[in-house]
XYZ file of N, CA and C in Angstrom:
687
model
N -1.295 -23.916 15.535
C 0.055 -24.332 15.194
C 1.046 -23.214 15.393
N 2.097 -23.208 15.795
C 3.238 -22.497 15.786
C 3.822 -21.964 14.626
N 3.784 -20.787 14.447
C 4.350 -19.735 13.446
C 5.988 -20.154 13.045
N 6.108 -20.364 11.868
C 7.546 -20.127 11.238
C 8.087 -19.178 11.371
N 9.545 -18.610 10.969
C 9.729 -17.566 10.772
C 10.123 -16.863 9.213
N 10.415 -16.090 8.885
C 10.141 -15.096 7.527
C 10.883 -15.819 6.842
N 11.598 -17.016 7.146
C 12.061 -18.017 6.546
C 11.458 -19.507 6.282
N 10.306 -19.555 6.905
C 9.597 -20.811 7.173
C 9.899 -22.082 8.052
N 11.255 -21.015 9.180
C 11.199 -21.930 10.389
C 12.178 -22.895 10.080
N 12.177 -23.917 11.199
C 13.411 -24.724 11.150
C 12.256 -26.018 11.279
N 11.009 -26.095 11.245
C 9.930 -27.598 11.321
C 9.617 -27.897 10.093
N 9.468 -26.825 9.084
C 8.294 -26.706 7.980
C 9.204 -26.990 6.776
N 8.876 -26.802 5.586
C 9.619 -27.291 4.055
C 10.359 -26.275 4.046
N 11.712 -26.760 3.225
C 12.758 -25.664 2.489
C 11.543 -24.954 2.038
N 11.869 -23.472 2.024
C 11.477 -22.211 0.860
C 11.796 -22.110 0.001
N 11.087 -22.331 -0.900
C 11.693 -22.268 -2.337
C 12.582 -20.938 -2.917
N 13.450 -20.969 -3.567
C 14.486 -20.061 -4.004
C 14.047 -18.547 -4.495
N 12.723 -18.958 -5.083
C 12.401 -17.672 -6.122
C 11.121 -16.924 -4.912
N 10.836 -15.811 -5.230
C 10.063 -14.827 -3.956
C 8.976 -15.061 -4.167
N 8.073 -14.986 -3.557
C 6.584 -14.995 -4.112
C 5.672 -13.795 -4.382
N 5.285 -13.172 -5.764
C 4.988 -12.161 -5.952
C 3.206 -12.502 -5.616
N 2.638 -11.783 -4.927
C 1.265 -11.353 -4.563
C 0.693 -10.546 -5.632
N -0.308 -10.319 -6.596
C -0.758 -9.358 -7.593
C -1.849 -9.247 -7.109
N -1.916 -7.600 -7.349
C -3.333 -7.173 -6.328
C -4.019 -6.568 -7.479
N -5.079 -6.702 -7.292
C -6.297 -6.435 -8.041
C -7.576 -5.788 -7.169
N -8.182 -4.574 -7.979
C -9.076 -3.760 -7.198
C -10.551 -4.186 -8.371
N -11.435 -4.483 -7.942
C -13.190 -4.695 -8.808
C -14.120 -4.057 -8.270
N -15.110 -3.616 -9.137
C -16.297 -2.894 -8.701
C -17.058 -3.799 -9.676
N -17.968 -4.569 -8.808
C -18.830 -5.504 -9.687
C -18.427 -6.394 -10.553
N -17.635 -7.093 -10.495
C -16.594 -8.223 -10.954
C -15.733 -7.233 -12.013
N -16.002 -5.702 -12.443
C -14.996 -5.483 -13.079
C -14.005 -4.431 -12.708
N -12.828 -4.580 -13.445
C -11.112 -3.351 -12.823
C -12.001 -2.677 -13.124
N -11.490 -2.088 -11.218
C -12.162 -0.214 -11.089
C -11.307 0.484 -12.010
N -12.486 1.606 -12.465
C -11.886 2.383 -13.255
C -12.192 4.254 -12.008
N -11.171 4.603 -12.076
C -11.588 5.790 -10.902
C -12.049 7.337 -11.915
N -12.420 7.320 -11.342
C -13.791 8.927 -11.703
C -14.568 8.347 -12.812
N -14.114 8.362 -13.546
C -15.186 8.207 -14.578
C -16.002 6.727 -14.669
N -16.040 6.131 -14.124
C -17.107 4.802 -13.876
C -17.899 5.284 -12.618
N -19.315 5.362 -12.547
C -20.566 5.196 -11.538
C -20.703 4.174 -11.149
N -20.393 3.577 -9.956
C -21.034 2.200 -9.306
C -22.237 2.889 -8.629
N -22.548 1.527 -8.128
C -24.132 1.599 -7.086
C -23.736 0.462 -6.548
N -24.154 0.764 -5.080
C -23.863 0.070 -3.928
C -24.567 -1.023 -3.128
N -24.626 -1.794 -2.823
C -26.050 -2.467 -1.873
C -26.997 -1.282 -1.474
N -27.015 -0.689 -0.771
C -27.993 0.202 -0.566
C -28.306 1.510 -1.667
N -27.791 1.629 -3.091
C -28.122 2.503 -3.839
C -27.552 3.437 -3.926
N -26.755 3.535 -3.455
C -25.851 5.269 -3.543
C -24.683 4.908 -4.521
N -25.397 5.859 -5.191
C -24.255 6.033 -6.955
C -22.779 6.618 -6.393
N -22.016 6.005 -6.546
C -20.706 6.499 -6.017
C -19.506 5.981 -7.228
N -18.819 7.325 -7.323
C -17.465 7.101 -7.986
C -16.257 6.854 -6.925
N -15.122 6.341 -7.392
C -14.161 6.047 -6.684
C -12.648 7.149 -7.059
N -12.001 7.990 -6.657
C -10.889 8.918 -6.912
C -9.906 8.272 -5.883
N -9.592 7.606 -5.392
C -8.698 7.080 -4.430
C -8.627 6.165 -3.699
N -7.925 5.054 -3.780
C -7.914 3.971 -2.844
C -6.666 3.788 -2.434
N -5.903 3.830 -0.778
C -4.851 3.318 -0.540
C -4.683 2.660 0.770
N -3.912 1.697 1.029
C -4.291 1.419 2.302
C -2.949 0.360 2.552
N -2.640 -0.255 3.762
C -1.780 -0.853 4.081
C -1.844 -2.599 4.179
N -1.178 -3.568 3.913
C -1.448 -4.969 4.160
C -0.080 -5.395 4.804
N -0.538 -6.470 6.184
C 0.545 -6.707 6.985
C 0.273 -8.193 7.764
N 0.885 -8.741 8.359
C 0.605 -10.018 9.285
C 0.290 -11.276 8.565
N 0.866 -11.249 7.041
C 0.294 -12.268 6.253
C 0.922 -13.499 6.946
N 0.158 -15.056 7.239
C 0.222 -15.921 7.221
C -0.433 -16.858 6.855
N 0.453 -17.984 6.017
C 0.344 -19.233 5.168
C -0.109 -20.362 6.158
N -1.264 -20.888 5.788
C -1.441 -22.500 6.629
C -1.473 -23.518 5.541
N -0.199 -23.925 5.423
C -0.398 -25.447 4.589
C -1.265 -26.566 5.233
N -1.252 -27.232 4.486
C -1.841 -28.741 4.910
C -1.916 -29.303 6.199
N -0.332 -29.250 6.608
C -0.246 -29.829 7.505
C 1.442 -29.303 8.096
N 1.786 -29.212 9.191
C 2.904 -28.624 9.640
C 2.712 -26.921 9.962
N 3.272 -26.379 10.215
C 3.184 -24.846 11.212
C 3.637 -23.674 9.728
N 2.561 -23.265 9.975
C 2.359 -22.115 9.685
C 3.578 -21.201 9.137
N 3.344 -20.063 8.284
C 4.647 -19.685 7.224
C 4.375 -18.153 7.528
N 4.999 -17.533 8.400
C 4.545 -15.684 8.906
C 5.856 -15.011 7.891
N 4.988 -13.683 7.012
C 5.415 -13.090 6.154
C 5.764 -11.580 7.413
N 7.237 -11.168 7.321
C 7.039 -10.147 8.319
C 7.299 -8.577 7.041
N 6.616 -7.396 7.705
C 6.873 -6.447 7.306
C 5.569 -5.925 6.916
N 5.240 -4.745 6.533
C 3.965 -4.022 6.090
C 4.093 -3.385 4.470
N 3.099 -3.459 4.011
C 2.906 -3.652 2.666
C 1.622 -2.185 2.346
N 2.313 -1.435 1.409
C 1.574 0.070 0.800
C 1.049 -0.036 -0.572
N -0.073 0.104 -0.331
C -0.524 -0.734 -1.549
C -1.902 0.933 -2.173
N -1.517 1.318 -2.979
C -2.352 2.180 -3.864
C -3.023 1.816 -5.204
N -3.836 1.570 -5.041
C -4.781 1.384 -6.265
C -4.099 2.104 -7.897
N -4.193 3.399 -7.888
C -3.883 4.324 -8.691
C -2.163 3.612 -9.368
N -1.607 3.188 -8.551
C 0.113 2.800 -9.065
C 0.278 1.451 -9.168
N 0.484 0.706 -10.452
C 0.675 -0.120 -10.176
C 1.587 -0.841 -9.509
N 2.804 -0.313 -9.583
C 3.684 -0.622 -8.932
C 3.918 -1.212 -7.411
N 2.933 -0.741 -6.836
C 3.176 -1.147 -5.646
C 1.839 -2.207 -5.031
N 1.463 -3.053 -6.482
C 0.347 -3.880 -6.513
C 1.311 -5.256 -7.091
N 1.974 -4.935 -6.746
C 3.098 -6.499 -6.924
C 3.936 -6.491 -5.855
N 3.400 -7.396 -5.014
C 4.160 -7.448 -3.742
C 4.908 -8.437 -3.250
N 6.424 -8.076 -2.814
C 7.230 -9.377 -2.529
C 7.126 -9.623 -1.200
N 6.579 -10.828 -1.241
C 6.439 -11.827 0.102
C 7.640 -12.281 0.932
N 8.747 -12.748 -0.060
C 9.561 -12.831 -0.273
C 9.672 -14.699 -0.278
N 10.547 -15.252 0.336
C 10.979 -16.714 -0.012
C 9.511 -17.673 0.929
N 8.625 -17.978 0.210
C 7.391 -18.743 1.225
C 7.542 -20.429 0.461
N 7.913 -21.301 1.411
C 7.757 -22.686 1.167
C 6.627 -23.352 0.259
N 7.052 -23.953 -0.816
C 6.308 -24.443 -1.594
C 5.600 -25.352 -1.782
N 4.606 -25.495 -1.906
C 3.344 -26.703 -1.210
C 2.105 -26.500 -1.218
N 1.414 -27.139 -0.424
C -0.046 -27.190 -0.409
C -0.521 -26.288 0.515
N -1.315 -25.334 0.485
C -1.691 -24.342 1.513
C -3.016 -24.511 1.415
N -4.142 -24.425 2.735
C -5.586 -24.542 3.113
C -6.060 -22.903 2.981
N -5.345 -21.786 3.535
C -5.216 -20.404 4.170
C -4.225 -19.554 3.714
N -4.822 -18.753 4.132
C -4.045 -17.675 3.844
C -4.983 -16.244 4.990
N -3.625 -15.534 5.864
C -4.421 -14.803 6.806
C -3.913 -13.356 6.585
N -4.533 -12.380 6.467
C -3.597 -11.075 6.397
C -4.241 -10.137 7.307
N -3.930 -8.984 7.473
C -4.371 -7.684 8.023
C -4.677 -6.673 6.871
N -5.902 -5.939 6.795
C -5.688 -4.990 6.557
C -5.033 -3.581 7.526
N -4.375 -2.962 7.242
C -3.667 -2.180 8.619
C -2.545 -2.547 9.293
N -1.714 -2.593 9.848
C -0.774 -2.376 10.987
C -0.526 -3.251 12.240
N -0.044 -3.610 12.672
C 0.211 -4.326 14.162
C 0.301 -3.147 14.849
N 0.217 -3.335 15.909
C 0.389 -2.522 17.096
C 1.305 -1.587 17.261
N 2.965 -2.414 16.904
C 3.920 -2.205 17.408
C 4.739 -1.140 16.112
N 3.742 -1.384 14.702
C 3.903 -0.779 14.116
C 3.385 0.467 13.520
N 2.359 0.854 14.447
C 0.977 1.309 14.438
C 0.909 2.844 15.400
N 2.591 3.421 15.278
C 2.681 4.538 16.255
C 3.564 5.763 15.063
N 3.463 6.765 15.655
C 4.045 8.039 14.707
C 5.555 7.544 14.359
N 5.875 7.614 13.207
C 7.343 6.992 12.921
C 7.744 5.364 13.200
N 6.879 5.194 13.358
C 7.047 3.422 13.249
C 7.257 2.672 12.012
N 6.946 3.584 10.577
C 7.140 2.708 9.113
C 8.492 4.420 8.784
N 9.062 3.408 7.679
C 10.208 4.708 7.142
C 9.379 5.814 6.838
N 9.799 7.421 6.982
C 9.314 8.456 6.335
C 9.946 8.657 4.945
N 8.844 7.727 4.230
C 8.088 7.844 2.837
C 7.800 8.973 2.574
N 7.203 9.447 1.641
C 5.707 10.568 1.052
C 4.988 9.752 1.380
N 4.879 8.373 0.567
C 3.591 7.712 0.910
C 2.746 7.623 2.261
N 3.980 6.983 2.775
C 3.558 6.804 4.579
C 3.619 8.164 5.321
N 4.088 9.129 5.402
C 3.932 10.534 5.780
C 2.611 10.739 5.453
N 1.716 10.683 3.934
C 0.644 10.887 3.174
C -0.342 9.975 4.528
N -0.373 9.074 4.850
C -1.268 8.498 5.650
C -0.767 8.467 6.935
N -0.664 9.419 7.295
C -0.165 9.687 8.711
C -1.917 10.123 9.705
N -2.492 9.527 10.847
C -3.206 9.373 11.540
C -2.606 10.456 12.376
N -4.055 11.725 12.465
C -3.853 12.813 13.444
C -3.093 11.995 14.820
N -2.379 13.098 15.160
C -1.717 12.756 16.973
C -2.619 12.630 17.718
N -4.016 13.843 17.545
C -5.368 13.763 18.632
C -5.683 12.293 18.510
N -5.451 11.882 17.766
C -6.600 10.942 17.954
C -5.937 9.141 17.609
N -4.336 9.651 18.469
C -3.772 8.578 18.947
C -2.290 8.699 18.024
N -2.266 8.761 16.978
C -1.092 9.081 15.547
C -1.255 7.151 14.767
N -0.167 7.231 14.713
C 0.131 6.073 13.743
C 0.077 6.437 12.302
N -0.651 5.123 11.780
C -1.296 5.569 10.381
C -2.841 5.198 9.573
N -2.855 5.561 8.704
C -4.413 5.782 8.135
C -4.329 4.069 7.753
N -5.181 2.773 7.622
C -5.370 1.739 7.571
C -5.766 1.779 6.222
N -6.645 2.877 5.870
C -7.849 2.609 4.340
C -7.897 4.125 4.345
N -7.716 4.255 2.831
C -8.062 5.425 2.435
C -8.564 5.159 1.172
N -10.401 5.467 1.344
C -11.127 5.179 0.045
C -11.529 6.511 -0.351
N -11.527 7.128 -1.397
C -12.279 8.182 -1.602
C -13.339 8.815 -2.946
N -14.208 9.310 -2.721
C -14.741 9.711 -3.934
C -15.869 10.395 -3.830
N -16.745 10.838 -4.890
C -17.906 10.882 -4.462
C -19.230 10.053 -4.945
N -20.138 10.714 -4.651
C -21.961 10.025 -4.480
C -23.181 11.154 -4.575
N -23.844 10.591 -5.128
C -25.079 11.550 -5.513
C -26.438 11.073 -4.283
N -25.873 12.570 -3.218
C -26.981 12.523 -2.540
C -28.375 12.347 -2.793
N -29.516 12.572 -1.864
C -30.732 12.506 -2.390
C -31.623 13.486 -3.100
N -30.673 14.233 -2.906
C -31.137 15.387 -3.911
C -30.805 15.582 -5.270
N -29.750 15.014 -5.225
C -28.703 14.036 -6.486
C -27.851 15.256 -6.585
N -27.502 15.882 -5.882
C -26.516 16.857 -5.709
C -24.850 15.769 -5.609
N -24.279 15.893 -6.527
C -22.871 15.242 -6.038
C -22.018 15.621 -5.073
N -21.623 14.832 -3.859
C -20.720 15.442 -2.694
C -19.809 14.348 -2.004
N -18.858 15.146 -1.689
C -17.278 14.059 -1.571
C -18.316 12.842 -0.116
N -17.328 11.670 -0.301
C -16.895 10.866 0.882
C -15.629 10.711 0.870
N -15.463 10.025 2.039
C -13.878 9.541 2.761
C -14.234 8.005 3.261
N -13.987 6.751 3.451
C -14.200 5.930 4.302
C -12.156 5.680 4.400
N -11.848 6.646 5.735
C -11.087 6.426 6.150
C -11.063 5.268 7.634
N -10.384 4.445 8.004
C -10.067 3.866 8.999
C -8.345 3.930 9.494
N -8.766 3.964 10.886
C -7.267 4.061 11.426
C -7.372 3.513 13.218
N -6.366 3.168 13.965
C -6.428 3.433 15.045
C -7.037 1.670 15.141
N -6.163 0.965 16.251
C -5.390 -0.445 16.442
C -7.266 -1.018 16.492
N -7.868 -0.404 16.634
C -9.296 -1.134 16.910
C -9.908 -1.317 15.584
N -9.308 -0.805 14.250
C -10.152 -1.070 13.424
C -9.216 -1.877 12.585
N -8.110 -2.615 12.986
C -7.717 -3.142 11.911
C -8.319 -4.768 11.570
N -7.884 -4.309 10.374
C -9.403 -6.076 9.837
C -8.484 -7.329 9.276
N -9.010 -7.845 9.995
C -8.118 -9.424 9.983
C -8.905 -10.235 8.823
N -8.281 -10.590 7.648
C -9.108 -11.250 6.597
C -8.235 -12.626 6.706
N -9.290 -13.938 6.779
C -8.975 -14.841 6.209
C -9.630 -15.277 5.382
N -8.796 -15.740 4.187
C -9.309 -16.558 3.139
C -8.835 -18.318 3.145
N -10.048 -18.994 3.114
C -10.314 -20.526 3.133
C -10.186 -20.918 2.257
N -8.975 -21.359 1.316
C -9.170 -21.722 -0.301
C -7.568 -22.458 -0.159
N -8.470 -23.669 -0.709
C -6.922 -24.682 -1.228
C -6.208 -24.346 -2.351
N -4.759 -24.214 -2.305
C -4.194 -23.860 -3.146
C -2.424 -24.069 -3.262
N -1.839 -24.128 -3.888
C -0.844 -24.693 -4.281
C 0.429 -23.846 -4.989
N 1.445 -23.522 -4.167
C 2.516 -22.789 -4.586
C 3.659 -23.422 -5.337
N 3.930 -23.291 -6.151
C 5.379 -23.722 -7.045
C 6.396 -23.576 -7.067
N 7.346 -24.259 -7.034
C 8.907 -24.011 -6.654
C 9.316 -22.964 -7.201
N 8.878 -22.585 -8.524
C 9.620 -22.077 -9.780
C 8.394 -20.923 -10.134
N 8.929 -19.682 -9.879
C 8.319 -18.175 -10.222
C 6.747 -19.187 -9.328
N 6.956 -18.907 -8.334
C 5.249 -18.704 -7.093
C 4.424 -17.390 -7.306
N 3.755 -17.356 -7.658
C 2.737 -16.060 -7.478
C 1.248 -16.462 -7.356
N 0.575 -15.426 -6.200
C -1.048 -15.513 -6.544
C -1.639 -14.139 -7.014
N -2.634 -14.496 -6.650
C -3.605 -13.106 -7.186
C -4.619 -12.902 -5.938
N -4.475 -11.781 -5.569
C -5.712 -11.425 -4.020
C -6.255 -9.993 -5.002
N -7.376 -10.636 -5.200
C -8.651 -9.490 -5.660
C -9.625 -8.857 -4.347
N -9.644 -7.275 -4.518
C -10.240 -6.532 -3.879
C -11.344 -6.082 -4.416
N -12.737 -6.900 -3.660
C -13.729 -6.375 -4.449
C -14.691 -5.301 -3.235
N -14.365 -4.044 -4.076
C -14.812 -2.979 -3.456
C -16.508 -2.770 -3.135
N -17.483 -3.506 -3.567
C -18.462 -4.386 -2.994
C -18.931 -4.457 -2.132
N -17.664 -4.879 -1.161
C -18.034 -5.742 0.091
C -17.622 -4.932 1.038
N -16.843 -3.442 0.897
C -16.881 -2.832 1.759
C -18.435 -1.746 2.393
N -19.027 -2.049 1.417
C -20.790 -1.527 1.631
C -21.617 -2.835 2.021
N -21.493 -3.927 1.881
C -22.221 -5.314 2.287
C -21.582 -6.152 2.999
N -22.847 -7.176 3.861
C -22.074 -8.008 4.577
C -21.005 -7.886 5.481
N -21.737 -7.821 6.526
C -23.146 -7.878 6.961
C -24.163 -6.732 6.846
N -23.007 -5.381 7.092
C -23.808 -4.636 7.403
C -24.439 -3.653 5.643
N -25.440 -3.595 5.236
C -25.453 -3.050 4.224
C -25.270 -0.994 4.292
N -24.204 -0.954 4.099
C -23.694 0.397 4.487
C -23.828 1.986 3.580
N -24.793 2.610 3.760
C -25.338 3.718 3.560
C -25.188 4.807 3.652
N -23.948 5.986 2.717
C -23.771 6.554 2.915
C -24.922 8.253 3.468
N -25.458 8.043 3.087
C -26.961 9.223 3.623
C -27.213 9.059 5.354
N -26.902 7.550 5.131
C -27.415 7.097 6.960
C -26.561 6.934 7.539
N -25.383 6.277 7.489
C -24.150 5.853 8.033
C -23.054 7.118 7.995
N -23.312 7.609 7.116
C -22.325 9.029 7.071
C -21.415 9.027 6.310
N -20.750 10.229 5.220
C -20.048 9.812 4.121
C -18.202 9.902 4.386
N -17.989 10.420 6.022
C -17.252 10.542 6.276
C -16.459 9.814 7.836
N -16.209 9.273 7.970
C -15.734 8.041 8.760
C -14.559 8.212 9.843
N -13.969 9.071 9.534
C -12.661 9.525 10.620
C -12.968 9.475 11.909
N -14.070 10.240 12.054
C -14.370 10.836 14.046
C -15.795 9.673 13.924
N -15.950 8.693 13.361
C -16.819 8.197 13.697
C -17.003 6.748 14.030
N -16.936 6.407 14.874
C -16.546 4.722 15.570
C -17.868 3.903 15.052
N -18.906 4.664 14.937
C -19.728 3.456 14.517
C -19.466 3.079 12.980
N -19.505 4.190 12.200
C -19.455 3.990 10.885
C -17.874 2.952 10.710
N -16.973 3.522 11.321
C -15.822 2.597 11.246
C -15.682 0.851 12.092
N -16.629 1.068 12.725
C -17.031 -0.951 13.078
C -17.303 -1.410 11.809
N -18.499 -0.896 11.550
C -19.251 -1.294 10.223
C -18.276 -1.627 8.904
N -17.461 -0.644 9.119
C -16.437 -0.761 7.364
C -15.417 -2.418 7.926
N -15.005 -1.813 9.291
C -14.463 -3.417 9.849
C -14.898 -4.954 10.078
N -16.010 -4.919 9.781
C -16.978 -6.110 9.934
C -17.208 -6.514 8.519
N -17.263 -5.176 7.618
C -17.953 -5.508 6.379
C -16.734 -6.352 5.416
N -15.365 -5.537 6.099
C -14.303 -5.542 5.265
C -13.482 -6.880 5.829
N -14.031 -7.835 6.402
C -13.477 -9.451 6.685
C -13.608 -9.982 5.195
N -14.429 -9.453 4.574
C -14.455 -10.656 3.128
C -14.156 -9.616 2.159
N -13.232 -8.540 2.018
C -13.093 -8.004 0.837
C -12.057 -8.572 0.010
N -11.519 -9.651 -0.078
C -10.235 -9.979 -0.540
C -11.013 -11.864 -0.847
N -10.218 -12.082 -2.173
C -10.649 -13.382 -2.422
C -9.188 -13.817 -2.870
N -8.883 -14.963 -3.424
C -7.579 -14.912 -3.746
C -7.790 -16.360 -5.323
N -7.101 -16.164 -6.304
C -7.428 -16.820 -7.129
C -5.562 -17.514 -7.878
């Protein structure tokens, strides 16, 4: 179907008046991450704490029922640690019956080059080396894990660079309201170690930047990290 525009087009329903706030939510094992001081364990066993999560969301689009599609434009900075920037305005999205919902983790293309988002701190903060193309950082997870020696030592699962950005759709019927619209998209940190690939920091490597395989893997794994309720 043919994309609306950040208005919902001239085919599709009036937009309702009030914005639609998005509330983001981060879980480790159905419960709010708590960073450093909570130990998870992973599909494959590696005890890992979490000290940082930030990353970008962009390309959101709405599939109602029936009629064309509702494209949210602009890119979205989203840090775990603040809440603030875990309430996100969509802004005016037509009110109705929706099947979908499609987003990016990461960047478009066109937005996806040195100075392409305002110079922030934030966005400066995730700025993607020039070697190795520029733009910006997609995911920035960080923390550490108790090797096999049970020695504790940092990871990074950074991603960046137009090949790893992860296209999530979520399949869930659901229903927006004229009057104060909001959902909830939960990030369950989970699924960036499972499914498909069960991902191992000892084997896979705890650091991800210069490494294309380990970064397929976080991109494949990371199609289902987002549920929406």
């Amino acid at each position: 179907p043919a994309c609306g525009d950040s208005n919902g087009g001239t085919t599709g329903p009036t937009p309702s008046g009030e914005p639609l706030v998005a509330n983001i939510e981060h879980r480790v094992d159905m419960q709010p991450l708590a960073f450093d001081s909570t130990e998870y364990v992973n599909a494959a066993g590696n005890k890992y704490t979490v000290s940082r999560l930030e990353y970008y969301l962009s390309g959101v689009v709405f599939q109602p029922e029936g009629g064309s599609s509702h494209s949210v434009k602009g890119a979205f900075y989203v840090n775990a640690a603040d809440p603030q920037t875990m309430k996100i305005d969509l802004g005016a999205v037509p009110a109705g019956n929706y099947e979908s919902v499609q987003l990016f983790i990461g960047l478009d293309d066109e937005t996806n080059v040195t100075g392409g988002l305002p110079n922030t701190k934030e966005n400066v903060d995730m700025a993607w080396p020039e070697h190795m193309g520029g733009g910006y950082h997609f995911l920035k997870c960080e923390g550490h894990y108790q090797d096999p020696n049970a020695a504790t030592v940092g990871y990074a699962m950074h991603m960046g660079g137009n090949e790893t950005r992860i296209t999530v759709t979520i399949a869930k019927a659901f229903t927006l309201a004229k009057d104060s619209p909001s959902l909830t998209l939960a990030m369950n940190l989970d699924e960036w170690y499972q499914n498909p690939h069960e991902y191992n920091f000892d084997v896979d490597g705890n650091y991800t930047m210069h490494d294309d395989v380990a970064k397929q893997k976080l991109k494949e794994n990371g199609a289902d990290v987002f549920t929406m309720e």
